[in-house]
mmCIF file of C-alpha atoms and ligand atoms in Angstrom:
data_model
loop_
_atom_site.group_PDB
_atom_site.id
_atom_site.type_symbol
_atom_site.label_atom_id
_atom_site.label_comp_id
_atom_site.label_asym_id
_atom_site.label_seq_id
_atom_site.Cartn_x
_atom_site.Cartn_y
_atom_site.Cartn_z
ATOM 1 C CA MET A 67 -7.255 -25.304 28.800
ATOM 2 C CA GLU A 68 -9.892 -27.674 29.122
ATOM 3 C CA ARG A 69 -13.298 -26.857 29.158
ATOM 4 C CA ARG A 70 -13.576 -29.185 32.483
ATOM 5 C CA THR A 71 -10.021 -28.326 34.019
ATOM 6 C CA PHE A 72 -11.627 -25.184 33.700
ATOM 7 C CA LEU A 73 -14.655 -25.325 35.218
ATOM 8 C CA ARG A 74 -12.936 -26.983 38.209
ATOM 9 C CA LEU A 75 -11.062 -24.495 39.594
ATOM 10 C CA SER A 76 -12.764 -22.086 42.544
ATOM 11 C CA ALA A 77 -13.658 -18.566 41.738
ATOM 12 C CA GLY A 78 -10.380 -16.195 42.099
ATOM 13 C CA ALA A 79 -8.444 -18.769 39.932
ATOM 14 C CA MET A 80 -11.376 -19.176 37.413
ATOM 15 C CA THR A 81 -10.798 -15.284 36.494
ATOM 16 C CA LEU A 82 -7.181 -15.323 36.506
ATOM 17 C CA ALA A 83 -6.998 -19.090 34.545
ATOM 18 C CA ALA A 84 -10.974 -16.875 32.200
ATOM 19 C CA ALA A 85 -8.258 -14.428 31.669
ATOM 20 C CA ARG A 86 -4.910 -16.251 30.641
ATOM 21 C CA PHE A 87 -7.552 -18.470 28.657
ATOM 22 C CA LEU A 88 -9.032 -15.071 26.515
ATOM 23 C CA ARG A 89 -5.710 -14.022 26.115
ATOM 24 C CA ALA A 90 -4.504 -17.369 24.420
ATOM 25 C CA GLN A 91 -7.654 -16.347 22.285
ATOM 26 C CA GLU A 92 -6.532 -13.282 21.431
ATOM 27 C CA THR A 93 -3.264 -13.784 20.260
ATOM 28 C CA SER A 94 -3.739 -17.217 18.706
ATOM 29 C CA GLY A 95 -3.651 -15.485 15.545
ATOM 30 C CA PRO A 96 -1.178 -15.037 13.131
ATOM 31 C CA ARG A 97 0.581 -12.156 15.329
ATOM 32 C CA THR A 98 3.366 -10.741 12.237
ATOM 33 C CA LEU A 99 2.869 -9.796 8.404
ATOM 34 C CA ARG A 100 5.628 -12.649 7.646
ATOM 35 C CA GLN A 101 3.601 -15.028 10.215
ATOM 36 C CA ALA A 102 -0.070 -14.364 8.541
ATOM 37 C CA ALA A 103 1.990 -14.781 4.839
ATOM 38 C CA ALA A 104 3.503 -18.116 5.523
ATOM 39 C CA PRO A 105 0.224 -20.317 4.806
ATOM 40 C CA ARG A 106 -0.357 -19.127 1.218
ATOM 41 C CA ASN A 107 3.453 -18.267 0.161
ATOM 42 C CA LEU A 108 2.848 -14.896 0.080
ATOM 43 C CA LEU A 109 5.639 -12.329 0.332
ATOM 44 C CA VAL A 110 5.332 -9.724 2.926
ATOM 45 C CA GLY A 111 7.646 -6.828 2.777
ATOM 46 C CA THR A 112 8.598 -2.967 2.774
ATOM 47 C CA ALA A 113 10.716 -0.431 0.914
ATOM 48 C CA VAL A 114 14.116 0.002 3.448
ATOM 49 C CA GLY A 115 14.902 3.831 3.954
ATOM 50 C CA ARG A 116 18.829 4.461 4.223
ATOM 51 C CA GLY A 117 19.007 4.779 8.258
ATOM 52 C CA ALA A 118 16.191 2.483 8.928
ATOM 53 C CA LEU A 119 18.574 -0.843 9.758
ATOM 54 C CA GLY A 120 20.379 1.913 12.219
ATOM 55 C CA ASP A 121 17.706 2.232 14.150
ATOM 56 C CA PRO A 122 17.577 -0.521 16.564
ATOM 57 C CA ASP A 123 14.189 -0.745 16.597
ATOM 58 C CA MET A 124 13.102 -0.493 13.422
ATOM 59 C CA ALA A 125 16.240 -2.583 12.700
ATOM 60 C CA ARG A 126 13.976 -5.485 14.884
ATOM 61 C CA LEU A 127 10.222 -4.701 13.560
ATOM 62 C CA ILE A 128 11.768 -5.062 9.234
ATOM 63 C CA GLY A 129 13.128 -8.443 10.596
ATOM 64 C CA GLU A 130 10.376 -9.254 12.943
ATOM 65 C CA GLN A 131 7.446 -8.262 10.119
ATOM 66 C CA PHE A 132 8.646 -8.733 6.949
ATOM 67 C CA ASN A 133 10.375 -11.967 4.266
ATOM 68 C CA ILE A 134 11.187 -9.678 1.545
ATOM 69 C CA VAL A 135 12.478 -6.130 1.193
ATOM 70 C CA VAL A 136 13.258 -3.733 -1.251
ATOM 71 C CA SER A 137 15.581 -0.210 -1.167
ATOM 72 C CA GLU A 138 13.435 2.523 -1.127
ATOM 73 C CA ASN A 139 17.112 4.607 -3.116
ATOM 74 C CA ASP A 140 19.916 2.591 -2.407
ATOM 75 C CA MET A 141 19.405 0.332 -6.013
ATOM 76 C CA LYS A 142 18.476 2.840 -8.376
ATOM 77 C CA TRP A 143 21.225 4.488 -10.820
ATOM 78 C CA ALA A 144 21.689 7.955 -8.428
ATOM 79 C CA ALA A 145 23.246 5.606 -6.203
ATOM 80 C CA THR A 146 24.748 2.329 -7.966
ATOM 81 C CA GLN A 147 26.809 4.296 -10.411
ATOM 82 C CA PRO A 148 26.692 8.173 -9.428
ATOM 83 C CA GLU A 149 30.124 8.761 -11.542
ATOM 84 C CA GLN A 150 30.525 7.211 -14.737
ATOM 85 C CA GLY A 151 32.264 3.975 -14.390
ATOM 86 C CA ARG A 152 32.268 5.118 -10.364
ATOM 87 C CA TYR A 153 29.664 1.381 -8.854
ATOM 88 C CA ASP A 154 29.437 1.990 -5.504
ATOM 89 C CA PHE A 155 26.739 -1.163 -4.045
ATOM 90 C CA SER A 156 28.306 0.061 -0.677
ATOM 91 C CA HIS A 157 24.448 0.646 0.689
ATOM 92 C CA ALA A 158 22.810 -2.029 -1.124
ATOM 93 C CA ASP A 159 25.130 -3.844 0.131
ATOM 94 C CA GLN A 160 24.256 -3.983 3.485
ATOM 95 C CA LEU A 161 20.798 -4.419 3.217
ATOM 96 C CA VAL A 162 21.530 -7.245 1.135
ATOM 97 C CA ALA A 163 22.957 -9.141 4.439
ATOM 98 C CA PHE A 164 20.493 -7.945 6.420
ATOM 99 C CA ALA A 165 17.409 -9.509 4.861
ATOM 100 C CA GLU A 166 19.765 -12.501 4.701
ATOM 101 C CA SER A 167 20.653 -12.571 8.316
ATOM 102 C CA HIS A 168 17.417 -12.701 8.168
ATOM 103 C CA ASP A 169 15.916 -15.224 5.778
ATOM 104 C CA GLN A 170 14.554 -12.194 4.227
ATOM 105 C CA ARG A 171 13.593 -12.022 0.423
ATOM 106 C CA VAL A 172 15.078 -9.075 -2.011
ATOM 107 C CA ARG A 173 13.354 -6.933 -4.968
ATOM 108 C CA GLY A 174 16.319 -5.055 -7.380
ATOM 109 C CA HIS A 175 14.675 -1.308 -7.662
ATOM 110 C CA ASN A 176 15.456 -0.554 -10.378
ATOM 111 C CA LEU A 177 17.895 -0.903 -13.337
ATOM 112 C CA CYS A 178 16.373 1.680 -15.651
ATOM 113 C CA TRP A 179 14.403 4.564 -14.937
ATOM 114 C CA HIS A 180 13.841 7.440 -16.212
ATOM 115 C CA ALA A 181 14.247 9.802 -12.864
ATOM 116 C CA ASP A 182 16.357 9.071 -9.637
ATOM 117 C CA ASN A 183 19.669 9.512 -12.597
ATOM 118 C CA PRO A 184 23.052 10.346 -11.803
ATOM 119 C CA LYS A 185 23.142 13.827 -13.302
ATOM 120 C CA TRP A 186 26.021 13.454 -15.219
ATOM 121 C CA LEU A 187 24.141 10.271 -17.147
ATOM 122 C CA GLU A 188 21.134 12.684 -18.918
ATOM 123 C CA ALA A 189 24.689 14.882 -20.183
ATOM 124 C CA ALA A 190 26.854 11.641 -21.414
ATOM 125 C CA LEU A 191 24.230 10.154 -23.066
ATOM 126 C CA THR A 192 23.604 10.447 -27.579
ATOM 127 C CA PRO A 193 22.114 7.617 -29.128
ATOM 128 C CA GLN A 194 25.085 6.274 -30.132
ATOM 129 C CA ASN A 195 26.608 5.878 -26.796
ATOM 130 C CA ALA A 196 23.332 5.015 -24.646
ATOM 131 C CA ALA A 197 23.016 0.967 -25.732
ATOM 132 C CA THR A 198 26.750 0.929 -24.388
ATOM 133 C CA ILE A 199 25.751 3.164 -21.528
ATOM 134 C CA LEU A 200 22.623 0.847 -20.469
ATOM 135 C CA GLU A 201 23.501 -2.342 -20.987
ATOM 136 C CA ASP A 202 27.243 -2.176 -18.693
ATOM 137 C CA HIS A 203 25.084 -0.540 -16.055
ATOM 138 C CA VAL A 204 22.289 -3.771 -15.923
ATOM 139 C CA ARG A 205 24.864 -5.918 -16.188
ATOM 140 C CA THR A 206 27.176 -4.623 -13.688
ATOM 141 C CA VAL A 207 24.085 -4.046 -11.008
ATOM 142 C CA ALA A 208 21.790 -7.279 -11.954
ATOM 143 C CA GLY A 209 25.708 -9.006 -12.051
ATOM 144 C CA HIS A 210 26.307 -7.490 -8.615
ATOM 145 C CA TYR A 211 23.476 -9.602 -7.073
ATOM 146 C CA ALA A 212 23.161 -12.474 -9.350
ATOM 147 C CA GLU A 213 21.575 -15.239 -7.588
ATOM 148 C CA ARG A 214 20.571 -12.722 -4.108
ATOM 149 C CA ILE A 215 17.470 -11.023 -5.883
ATOM 150 C CA HIS A 216 14.355 -11.961 -5.993
ATOM 151 C CA SER A 217 12.963 -9.908 -8.413
ATOM 152 C CA TRP A 218 14.652 -7.534 -10.455
ATOM 153 C CA ASP A 219 12.597 -3.995 -11.297
ATOM 154 C CA VAL A 220 13.693 -3.679 -15.071
ATOM 155 C CA VAL A 221 12.127 -1.309 -16.111
ATOM 156 C CA ASN A 222 10.049 1.226 -14.245
ATOM 157 C CA GLU A 223 7.565 3.776 -15.570
ATOM 158 C CA ALA A 224 8.378 3.286 -19.422
ATOM 159 C CA VAL A 225 3.994 3.408 -20.074
ATOM 160 C CA ASN A 226 2.796 7.183 -20.208
ATOM 161 C CA PRO A 227 0.047 6.951 -22.852
ATOM 162 C CA ASP A 228 -0.258 11.215 -21.585
ATOM 163 C CA ASP A 229 2.821 11.762 -23.770
ATOM 164 C CA GLY A 230 0.539 11.422 -27.195
ATOM 165 C CA ARG A 231 2.377 8.352 -28.506
ATOM 166 C CA GLU A 232 1.047 5.465 -30.085
ATOM 167 C CA ASP A 233 2.673 2.185 -28.590
ATOM 168 C CA GLY A 234 1.784 4.684 -25.149
ATOM 169 C CA LEU A 235 5.319 4.527 -24.491
ATOM 170 C CA ARG A 236 6.943 7.391 -22.140
ATOM 171 C CA LYS A 237 8.943 10.062 -24.308
ATOM 172 C CA SER A 238 11.661 8.890 -21.299
ATOM 173 C CA ILE A 239 15.396 10.027 -21.692
ATOM 174 C CA TRP A 240 15.985 6.206 -22.639
ATOM 175 C CA LEU A 241 12.880 5.934 -25.432
ATOM 176 C CA GLN A 242 14.762 9.408 -27.254
ATOM 177 C CA MET A 243 18.640 7.803 -27.466
ATOM 178 C CA LEU A 244 17.606 4.069 -28.552
ATOM 179 C CA GLY A 245 13.665 3.942 -29.067
ATOM 180 C CA PRO A 246 11.172 1.332 -28.133
ATOM 181 C CA ASP A 247 14.019 -1.916 -27.689
ATOM 182 C CA TYR A 248 15.881 -0.174 -25.551
ATOM 183 C CA LEU A 249 12.865 -2.299 -22.974
ATOM 184 C CA GLU A 250 14.571 -5.711 -24.617
ATOM 185 C CA LEU A 251 17.903 -4.633 -24.486
ATOM 186 C CA ALA A 252 17.502 -3.801 -20.521
ATOM 187 C CA PHE A 253 15.362 -7.383 -20.259
ATOM 188 C CA ARG A 254 17.800 -9.417 -21.945
ATOM 189 C CA THR A 255 20.662 -7.733 -20.587
ATOM 190 C CA ALA A 256 18.848 -8.637 -17.015
ATOM 191 C CA ALA A 257 18.429 -12.302 -18.287
ATOM 192 C CA GLU A 258 21.792 -12.367 -18.786
ATOM 193 C CA ALA A 259 23.416 -11.333 -15.856
ATOM 194 C CA ASP A 260 20.691 -12.942 -13.409
ATOM 195 C CA PRO A 261 19.057 -16.017 -14.893
ATOM 196 C CA LYS A 262 17.385 -16.362 -11.317
ATOM 197 C CA ALA A 263 15.970 -13.500 -11.373
ATOM 198 C CA ARG A 264 12.446 -13.111 -11.999
ATOM 199 C CA LEU A 265 12.128 -10.263 -14.373
ATOM 200 C CA THR A 266 9.792 -7.768 -13.346
ATOM 201 C CA TYR A 267 8.192 -4.113 -15.465
ATOM 202 C CA ASN A 268 7.151 -2.049 -12.506
ATOM 203 C CA ASP A 269 4.389 1.164 -13.150
ATOM 204 C CA TYR A 270 1.520 3.426 -11.178
ATOM 205 C CA GLY A 271 -1.936 4.285 -12.895
ATOM 206 C CA LEU A 272 -2.802 1.035 -13.313
ATOM 207 C CA GLU A 273 -5.074 0.574 -9.843
ATOM 208 C CA LEU A 274 -8.298 2.371 -10.905
ATOM 209 C CA ASP A 275 -10.966 2.758 -12.355
ATOM 210 C CA ASN A 276 -11.411 5.341 -14.266
ATOM 211 C CA SER A 277 -9.897 6.605 -17.845
ATOM 212 C CA GLY A 278 -6.959 7.578 -17.593
ATOM 213 C CA ASP A 279 -5.522 4.356 -15.927
ATOM 214 C CA ASP A 280 -7.704 2.673 -17.389
ATOM 215 C CA ARG A 281 -5.549 3.760 -20.853
ATOM 216 C CA ARG A 282 -2.367 3.031 -19.273
ATOM 217 C CA ARG A 283 -4.035 -1.051 -18.305
ATOM 218 C CA LYS A 284 -4.496 -0.842 -22.100
ATOM 219 C CA ALA A 285 -1.166 0.295 -23.346
ATOM 220 C CA LEU A 286 0.592 -2.058 -20.642
ATOM 221 C CA LEU A 287 -0.894 -5.262 -21.863
ATOM 222 C CA LYS A 288 -0.111 -4.126 -25.378
ATOM 223 C CA LEU A 289 3.441 -4.116 -24.521
ATOM 224 C CA LEU A 290 3.165 -6.693 -22.507
ATOM 225 C CA HIS A 291 1.970 -9.059 -25.755
ATOM 226 C CA ARG A 292 4.634 -7.089 -27.728
ATOM 227 C CA PHE A 293 7.424 -8.649 -25.311
ATOM 228 C CA ARG A 294 5.247 -12.580 -25.985
ATOM 229 C CA LYS A 295 5.785 -12.345 -29.745
ATOM 230 C CA LYS A 296 9.233 -11.445 -29.213
ATOM 231 C CA ASN A 297 10.236 -13.564 -26.242
ATOM 232 C CA ILE A 298 11.562 -10.933 -24.501
ATOM 233 C CA PRO A 299 12.216 -12.795 -20.886
ATOM 234 C CA LEU A 300 9.600 -11.143 -18.519
ATOM 235 C CA HIS A 301 8.112 -12.871 -15.483
ATOM 236 C CA ALA A 302 6.109 -10.362 -13.617
ATOM 237 C CA ILE A 303 3.911 -6.673 -13.442
ATOM 238 C CA GLY A 304 5.074 -4.395 -10.396
ATOM 239 C CA ILE A 305 1.786 -3.253 -9.386
ATOM 240 C CA GLN A 306 3.216 -0.115 -7.634
ATOM 241 C CA SER A 307 -0.803 0.949 -5.730
ATOM 242 C CA HIS A 308 0.397 4.194 -4.511
ATOM 243 C CA LEU A 309 -3.515 5.125 -3.534
ATOM 244 C CA SER A 310 -5.253 7.757 -1.884
ATOM 245 C CA GLY A 311 -7.758 7.496 0.829
ATOM 246 C CA SER A 312 -10.293 10.217 -0.878
ATOM 247 C CA LEU A 313 -11.182 6.784 -3.274
ATOM 248 C CA VAL A 314 -14.963 6.688 -1.647
ATOM 249 C CA PRO A 315 -15.986 3.458 -2.496
ATOM 250 C CA PRO A 316 -13.201 1.762 -4.485
ATOM 251 C CA THR A 317 -13.766 -0.583 -6.882
ATOM 252 C CA TRP A 318 -11.769 -2.634 -9.182
ATOM 253 C CA LYS A 319 -13.069 -3.471 -12.179
ATOM 254 C CA GLY A 320 -10.408 -3.103 -13.802
ATOM 255 C CA LEU A 321 -7.364 -3.797 -12.232
ATOM 256 C CA ASN A 322 -9.367 -7.636 -11.641
ATOM 257 C CA HIS A 323 -9.684 -7.680 -15.359
ATOM 258 C CA PHE A 324 -5.805 -6.207 -16.014
ATOM 259 C CA LEU A 325 -5.082 -9.293 -13.428
ATOM 260 C CA ASN A 326 -6.710 -11.901 -15.371
ATOM 261 C CA GLN A 327 -5.148 -11.430 -18.558
ATOM 262 C CA VAL A 328 -1.549 -11.109 -16.835
ATOM 263 C CA HIS A 329 -1.932 -14.330 -15.666
ATOM 264 C CA ASP A 330 -3.546 -15.508 -18.803
ATOM 265 C CA LEU A 331 -0.126 -14.245 -19.832
ATOM 266 C CA GLY A 332 1.954 -16.738 -17.737
ATOM 267 C CA LEU A 333 2.591 -13.677 -15.546
ATOM 268 C CA GLU A 334 3.011 -13.336 -12.209
ATOM 269 C CA ALA A 335 2.089 -9.700 -9.994
ATOM 270 C CA TYR A 336 3.210 -7.839 -7.064
ATOM 271 C CA VAL A 337 1.770 -5.094 -5.116
ATOM 272 C CA THR A 338 5.338 -2.786 -5.285
ATOM 273 C CA GLU A 339 4.993 0.021 -3.429
ATOM 274 C CA MET A 340 1.988 0.151 -1.774
ATOM 275 C CA ASP A 341 0.771 3.438 0.616
ATOM 276 C CA VAL A 342 -2.682 5.363 1.206
ATOM 277 C CA ASN A 343 -2.142 8.956 0.665
ATOM 278 C CA ASP A 344 -4.520 11.205 3.045
ATOM 279 C CA LEU A 345 -3.577 13.943 2.157
ATOM 280 C CA GLU A 346 -7.427 14.611 2.047
ATOM 281 C CA LEU A 347 -8.836 12.744 5.311
ATOM 282 C CA PRO A 348 -10.549 14.065 7.770
ATOM 283 C CA ALA A 349 -8.315 15.673 10.718
ATOM 284 C CA ASP A 350 -9.220 12.926 13.320
ATOM 285 C CA ILE A 351 -6.275 10.169 13.757
ATOM 286 C CA PRO A 352 -8.731 7.471 14.590
ATOM 287 C CA THR A 353 -10.878 7.863 11.425
ATOM 288 C CA ARG A 354 -8.499 8.572 9.762
ATOM 289 C CA ASP A 355 -6.566 5.206 10.153
ATOM 290 C CA ARG A 356 -9.805 3.609 10.137
ATOM 291 C CA MET A 357 -10.033 4.096 6.328
ATOM 292 C CA ILE A 358 -7.000 3.864 6.149
ATOM 293 C CA GLY A 359 -7.371 0.789 6.784
ATOM 294 C CA ASN A 360 -10.291 -0.040 4.952
ATOM 295 C CA LEU A 361 -8.692 0.896 1.861
ATOM 296 C CA TYR A 362 -5.201 -1.201 2.404
ATOM 297 C CA ARG A 363 -8.591 -3.574 2.978
ATOM 298 C CA SER A 364 -10.363 -3.967 0.454
ATOM 299 C CA TYR A 365 -7.338 -3.109 -2.031
ATOM 300 C CA LEU A 366 -5.774 -6.495 -0.467
ATOM 301 C CA GLU A 367 -8.721 -8.788 -0.609
ATOM 302 C CA ASP A 368 -9.138 -7.952 -3.934
ATOM 303 C CA VAL A 369 -5.753 -8.723 -5.028
ATOM 304 C CA LEU A 370 -5.218 -11.282 -3.932
ATOM 305 C CA LYS A 371 -7.993 -12.923 -4.607
ATOM 306 C CA HIS A 372 -6.316 -13.495 -7.857
ATOM 307 C CA PRO A 373 -3.362 -16.442 -8.420
ATOM 308 C CA ALA A 374 -0.623 -14.188 -10.273
ATOM 309 C CA VAL A 375 -0.299 -12.141 -7.500
ATOM 310 C CA LYS A 376 2.504 -13.387 -5.346
ATOM 311 C CA ALA A 377 3.649 -10.507 -3.423
ATOM 312 C CA VAL A 378 2.685 -7.029 -1.303
ATOM 313 C CA LEU A 379 5.016 -4.704 -0.816
ATOM 314 C CA THR A 380 4.337 -1.441 1.413
ATOM 315 C CA TRP A 381 6.731 1.973 0.049
ATOM 316 C CA GLY A 382 8.231 1.957 3.602
ATOM 317 C CA PHE A 383 6.264 0.717 6.575
ATOM 318 C CA THR A 384 5.973 3.593 9.549
ATOM 319 C CA ASP A 385 5.132 7.155 8.626
ATOM 320 C CA ARG A 386 7.810 7.923 11.017
ATOM 321 C CA PHE A 387 9.463 8.049 7.107
ATOM 322 C CA SER A 388 6.644 8.149 4.048
ATOM 323 C CA TRP A 389 8.089 9.836 0.846
ATOM 324 C CA LEU A 390 4.469 11.343 1.049
ATOM 325 C CA ASN A 391 5.550 13.392 3.642
ATOM 326 C CA GLY A 392 8.420 14.646 2.137
ATOM 327 C CA LEU A 393 8.231 16.087 -1.972
ATOM 328 C CA GLN A 394 4.267 15.571 -2.869
ATOM 329 C CA ARG A 395 1.864 17.862 -1.499
ATOM 330 C CA GLN A 396 0.843 18.228 2.130
ATOM 331 C CA ARG A 397 -2.479 17.956 3.743
ATOM 332 C CA PRO A 398 -3.909 21.758 4.111
ATOM 333 C CA ASP A 399 -3.679 21.108 7.800
ATOM 334 C CA HIS A 400 -0.528 20.163 7.390
ATOM 335 C CA LEU A 401 -0.786 17.372 9.458
ATOM 336 C CA PRO A 402 1.993 14.648 8.636
ATOM 337 C CA LYS A 403 0.038 11.867 6.695
ATOM 338 C CA ARG A 404 -0.097 8.160 8.224
ATOM 339 C CA PRO A 405 0.572 6.493 4.677
ATOM 340 C CA LEU A 406 1.952 3.119 6.418
ATOM 341 C CA PRO A 407 1.357 0.406 9.087
ATOM 342 C CA PHE A 408 2.536 1.294 11.665
ATOM 343 C CA ASP A 409 2.300 4.575 12.758
ATOM 344 C CA ALA A 410 5.629 6.550 13.822
ATOM 345 C CA ASP A 411 6.566 5.089 17.134
ATOM 346 C CA LEU A 412 5.780 1.259 15.859
ATOM 347 C CA HIS A 413 3.030 1.046 16.823
ATOM 348 C CA PRO A 414 0.637 -0.883 14.165
ATOM 349 C CA LYS A 415 -2.293 0.567 12.849
ATOM 350 C CA PRO A 416 -5.905 -0.887 11.182
ATOM 351 C CA ALA A 417 -3.681 -0.691 8.676
ATOM 352 C CA PHE A 418 -1.474 -3.529 9.750
ATOM 353 C CA ASP A 419 -5.076 -5.242 10.665
ATOM 354 C CA ALA A 420 -6.317 -4.980 7.888
ATOM 355 C CA MET A 421 -3.222 -6.530 5.789
ATOM 356 C CA VAL A 422 -2.868 -9.099 8.464
ATOM 357 C CA GLU A 423 -6.772 -10.521 7.527
ATOM 358 C CA ALA A 424 -6.272 -9.723 3.818
ATOM 359 C CA LEU A 425 -3.130 -12.351 3.790
ATOM 360 C CA THR A 426 -4.782 -14.686 5.758
ATOM 361 C CA LYS A 427 -7.492 -14.539 4.117
ATOM 362 C CA GLY A 428 -7.671 -15.535 0.250
HETATM 363 C C1 XIL B 295 10.775 8.011 -3.725
HETATM 364 C C2 XIL B 295 11.687 7.673 -3.599
HETATM 365 O O1 XIL B 295 10.445 7.008 -2.130
HETATM 366 C C3 XIL B 295 11.782 8.942 -2.495
HETATM 367 O O2 XIL B 295 12.507 8.719 -0.893
HETATM 368 C C4 XIL B 295 12.935 9.700 -3.572
HETATM 369 O O3 XIL B 295 13.020 10.878 -3.285
HETATM 370 C C5 XIL B 295 12.371 9.533 -5.117
HETATM 371 O O4 XIL B 295 11.863 8.209 -5.716
HETATM 372 N N1 XIL B 295 7.486 5.100 -7.595
HETATM 373 C C6 XIL B 295 8.930 4.451 -8.072
HETATM 374 C C7 XIL B 295 10.293 4.659 -6.607
HETATM 375 O O5 XIL B 295 9.127 4.259 -7.956
HETATM 376 O O6 XIL B 295 11.115 4.354 -6.630
HETATM 377 C C8 XIL B 295 9.495 5.930 -5.725
HETATM 378 O O7 XIL B 295 10.312 6.431 -4.936
HETATM 379 C C9 XIL B 295 8.285 6.782 -5.300
HETATM 380 C C10 XIL B 295 7.049 6.217 -6.824
#
């Protein structure tokens, strides 16, 4: 409303008009994460657990808020090849169809990992058959979704300097069967099966300024250089970003340096699984939510300054469902954790506001 018109209104009407004006001002900024991400062409997304799409309120929120989704478990080996040679895409197909009807991209997670594998796999693997089994799986799963996946986590969590190898690689079942070449096999096969997908290496423990994460970043950079030398198709690094709320004050020097190097190598970077574990934060909910929100803001404002960073996904969106309330250590007061941008009733929290601000800035 123009100021002159505004002044000419009668006293009673003015109150009403002023209220409307203020409300319009308040809502003129982005009201959803995907609106906040649009001007900078960023992707913002969430992991979606089985069952979420069956709840109309959760499905509506996912459709409204995000422009990319990833299945929390349904593209993992245990879900897609539950028995040797029998593939099952029924659950993941539902998510991909939902995404396509809501103008959303899809991340694929994941093709090769040491965890969430079906029992038969570890029983069946031998150094003789492992390459064929891996190749068959990657070709079939990536082939099934060819041209429909924004980025595939081709290999998940292959680095673990604590395992004591000089190259810093994890002594996973794949490494034991095939040696370090399993990575190359997985990436080359994925590139053949879906030449359009951005092939991603995804890992945790890359975020913090401490010696453990420092070693992990160094080992990963070595691996990336080896990939480049051998011309192995790789387009992006996934930084899981499972943060802990007890980080005070948070600093991201090592990560900044790492992201510069990733960019110099011509790679993109995605925040793939962000959440904040409030294991040790105070019980009081407004205090806790504020601290969690502040960590979201600090982290995202920092990483989103980097031109390499193109996507931010949280590992779930509502505190109603988070893996941190499952297998992980629970709070001593037994209160449920609050790691995500929406509370259990699907209301936005300070972490949501922090995401909107960080996505908008830049
Ligand atoms: C977790 C899921 O959230 C759980 O439901 C499942 O039981 C175990 O896996 N890093 C990853 C994800 O790459 O696949 C993990 O997801 C969380 C840690």
